[in-house]
Coordinates of C-alpha atoms and ligand atoms in Angstrom, one line a residue:
X166 CA 13.9 -2.5 -13.6
X167 CA 13.1 -5.0 -10.7
X168 CA 12.0 -2.7 -7.9
X169 CA 11.4 -5.7 -5.5
X170 CA 15.0 -6.8 -6.0
X171 CA 16.3 -3.3 -5.4
X172 CA 14.3 -3.1 -2.1
X173 CA 15.6 -6.5 -1.1
X174 CA 19.2 -5.6 -1.9
X175 CA 18.9 -2.4 0.2
X176 CA 17.4 -4.2 3.2
X177 CA 14.2 -2.3 2.6
X178 CA 11.9 -5.4 2.1
X179 CA 11.6 -6.7 5.6
X180 CA 10.2 -10.1 6.5
X181 CA 9.0 -10.8 10.1
X182 CA 5.8 -10.0 12.0
X183 CA 4.9 -6.4 11.9
X184 CA 2.3 -4.2 13.5
X185 CA 1.2 -1.6 10.9
X186 CA 0.1 1.9 11.7
X187 CA -3.5 0.8 10.7
X188 CA -3.3 -1.7 13.6
X189 CA -3.2 -4.6 11.2
X190 CA -0.5 -7.2 11.0
X191 CA 1.7 -8.3 8.1
X192 CA 4.6 -10.6 7.4
X193 CA 6.3 -8.0 5.3
X194 CA 7.2 -4.3 5.6
X195 CA 8.7 -1.9 3.1
X196 CA 11.2 0.6 4.6
X197 CA 11.8 3.0 1.7
X198 CA 14.2 5.0 3.7
X199 CA 16.7 2.2 3.3
X200 CA 16.5 2.6 -0.5
X201 CA 16.6 6.4 -0.4
X202 CA 19.6 6.5 2.0
X203 CA 21.6 5.9 -1.2
X204 CA 21.4 9.3 -3.0
X205 CA 22.7 8.0 -6.3
X206 CA 20.2 5.1 -6.4
X207 CA 17.4 7.5 -5.3
X208 CA 18.3 9.8 -8.2
X209 CA 18.4 6.9 -10.7
X210 CA 15.0 5.6 -9.5
X211 CA 13.4 9.0 -9.8
X212 CA 14.9 9.5 -13.3
X213 CA 13.1 6.3 -14.2
X214 CA 9.9 7.6 -12.6
X215 CA 10.2 10.9 -14.5
X216 CA 10.5 9.0 -17.8
X217 CA 7.3 7.1 -17.0
X218 CA 5.4 10.4 -16.3
X219 CA 6.9 12.0 -19.5
X220 CA 5.7 9.0 -21.5
X221 CA 2.1 9.9 -20.6
X222 CA 2.6 13.5 -21.7
X223 CA 1.5 14.9 -18.3
X224 CA 2.1 18.6 -18.1
X225 CA 2.8 20.0 -14.6
X226 CA 4.7 22.9 -13.0
X227 CA 5.6 21.6 -9.5
X228 CA 5.8 18.6 -7.2
X229 CA 4.5 18.5 -3.7
X230 CA 5.1 15.7 -1.1
X231 CA 3.7 14.9 2.2
X232 CA 6.4 15.0 4.9
X233 CA 8.3 13.0 6.1
X234 CA 8.2 9.9 3.9
X235 CA 7.6 11.6 0.6
X236 CA 10.2 14.3 0.8
X237 CA 13.3 12.5 -0.5
X238 CA 11.4 10.8 -3.4
X239 CA 9.6 14.1 -4.3
X240 CA 12.8 16.1 -4.2
X241 CA 14.7 13.7 -6.5
X242 CA 11.7 13.5 -8.9
X243 CA 11.5 17.3 -9.0
X244 CA 15.2 17.4 -9.8
X245 CA 14.8 14.8 -12.6
X246 CA 11.9 16.7 -14.1
X247 CA 13.5 20.2 -13.4
X248 CA 10.5 21.3 -11.5
X249 CA 9.9 23.2 -8.3
X250 CA 9.5 21.2 -5.1
X251 CA 7.5 21.9 -1.9
X252 CA 6.2 19.8 0.9
X253 CA 3.2 19.7 3.3
X254 CA 3.6 18.5 6.9
X255 CA 1.4 17.6 9.8
X256 CA 0.9 20.3 12.5
X257 CA -0.9 18.7 15.5
X258 CA -2.2 16.0 13.1
X259 CA -3.5 18.4 10.5
X260 CA -1.7 18.4 7.1
X261 CA -0.5 22.0 6.4
X262 CA 1.6 24.1 4.0
X263 CA 4.2 26.1 5.9
X264 CA 7.7 27.6 5.6
X265 CA 6.7 30.3 3.2
X266 CA 5.8 27.8 0.4
X267 CA 3.2 29.3 -2.0
X268 CA 0.9 27.9 -4.6
X269 CA 0.0 30.0 -7.7
X270 CA -3.5 30.0 -9.0
X271 CA -3.7 27.3 -11.7
X272 CA -0.3 25.9 -10.9
X273 CA -0.3 22.3 -11.8
X274 CA 1.1 19.8 -9.3
X275 CA 2.1 16.1 -9.1
X276 CA 1.9 14.8 -5.5
X277 CA 4.8 12.4 -4.8
X278 CA 5.2 9.8 -2.1
X279 CA 7.8 7.1 -1.4
X280 CA 5.1 4.5 -1.2
X281 CA 1.4 4.7 -1.8
X282 CA -0.7 2.5 0.4
X283 CA -4.2 3.7 0.4
X284 CA -3.1 7.2 -0.6
X285 CA -4.5 9.0 2.4
X286 CA -1.5 11.3 3.1
X287 CA -1.1 12.1 -0.6
X288 CA -4.8 12.9 -0.9
X289 CA -4.5 15.3 2.1
X290 CA -1.6 17.1 0.4
X291 CA -3.7 17.3 -2.8
X292 CA -6.6 18.9 -1.0
X293 CA -4.3 21.6 0.4
X294 CA -2.9 22.4 -3.0
X295 CA -6.4 22.6 -4.4
X296 CA -7.7 24.8 -1.5
X297 CA -4.9 27.3 -2.4
X298 CA -5.9 27.5 -6.0
X299 CA -3.5 24.9 -7.5
X300 CA -4.5 22.0 -9.7
X301 CA -3.4 18.4 -9.0
X302 CA -2.9 16.5 -12.2
X303 CA -1.6 13.3 -10.9
X304 CA 0.2 11.3 -8.2
X305 CA 3.6 9.5 -8.2
X306 CA 5.5 7.1 -6.0
X307 CA 8.4 4.8 -6.1
X308 CA 6.3 1.9 -5.1
X309 CA 2.6 1.1 -4.8
X310 CA 1.1 -1.3 -2.2
X311 CA -1.5 -2.8 -4.4
X312 CA -4.6 -0.8 -3.3
X313 CA -4.6 2.1 -5.8
X314 CA -4.4 1.5 -9.6
X315 CA -1.1 2.5 -11.1
X316 CA -1.6 4.0 -14.6
X317 CA 1.5 2.4 -16.1
X318 CA 1.0 -1.0 -14.4
X319 CA -2.8 -1.2 -14.6
X320 CA -3.3 -3.3 -11.5
X321 CA -6.9 -3.6 -10.2
X322 CA -8.1 -1.1 -7.6
X323 CA -9.1 -2.4 -4.2
X324 CA -11.8 -1.1 -2.0
X325 CA -9.5 0.7 0.5
X326 CA -7.9 2.9 -2.2
X327 CA -8.4 6.6 -1.5
X328 CA -6.8 8.3 -4.5
X329 CA -9.3 9.8 -7.0
X330 CA -10.0 7.4 -9.9
X331 CA -10.0 10.2 -12.4
X332 CA -6.3 11.1 -11.8
X333 CA -3.3 9.0 -12.8
X334 CA -0.9 7.4 -10.3
X335 CA 2.6 6.5 -11.6
X336 CA 4.9 4.1 -9.9
X337 CA 8.0 1.9 -10.6
X338 CA 6.6 -1.2 -9.0
X339 CA 3.7 -2.8 -7.2
X340 CA 4.1 -4.8 -4.0
X341 CA 1.2 -6.9 -3.0
X342 CA 1.2 -8.9 0.2
X343 CA -1.4 -10.0 2.7
X344 CA -2.3 -7.9 5.8
X345 CA -4.3 -9.5 8.6
X346 CA -6.7 -8.3 11.3
X347 CA -4.9 -8.5 14.6
X348 CA -7.4 -11.0 15.9
X349 CA -7.1 -13.3 12.8
X350 CA -3.3 -13.2 12.2
X351 CA -1.7 -16.5 11.2
X352 CA 1.7 -15.2 12.5
X353 CA 0.1 -14.5 16.0
X354 CA -1.3 -18.0 15.9
X355 CA 2.2 -19.3 15.6
X356 CA 3.0 -17.6 18.8
X357 CA 5.3 -14.7 17.7
X358 CA 4.5 -11.1 18.7
X359 CA 4.0 -8.3 16.1
X360 CA 6.5 -5.5 16.4
X361 CA 6.3 -1.9 15.1
X362 CA 8.7 -1.4 12.1
X363 CA 11.6 0.7 13.2
X364 CA 11.3 -0.3 16.9
X365 CA 14.1 -2.9 16.7
X366 CA 16.6 -1.5 14.4
X367 CA 14.4 -2.1 11.3
Ligands
ZN172 ZN1 0.1 -11.0 14.1

């Protein structure tokens, strides 16, 4: 499977001059929603991801995703694995478990995102699960942004990675591209302005 080509075909691999939520700039941006708007494709991708996880004999009971980005991927992965699915969400900036979702003592979870960048949101979800007595046994994502090490791809870990090194991350592909400090961006030097992804129809 060529995940990069799938993202390109879906218009989810954007090229331009983007202002990222971190404040940094990039020539590329991944908009996974454009892949996941195709339910059949989303299902097929998550079946592949389920096979990867199964090949490592990871035993788990449930999947949890951080809202909003992780929900579609997590739900499809849970369907492919025939597991329960819950999600965490931010309430006034604080990641929380709501809507009557419960965690059993010792219940084993995989935390699923659409894309793992540094893994910050996934880690916040993991901490909630653990604080309620659950056990996080791994992380999963359709795509990885090159910071955290993917167990099945074995790319090197970079210093910004937040996911714990002792737990596996599974993903279908790894996207590495440069990000720039706003005051040292070659795209800015060429005279174009960085835009927030999503603000101009992307
Ligand atoms: Zn720039």
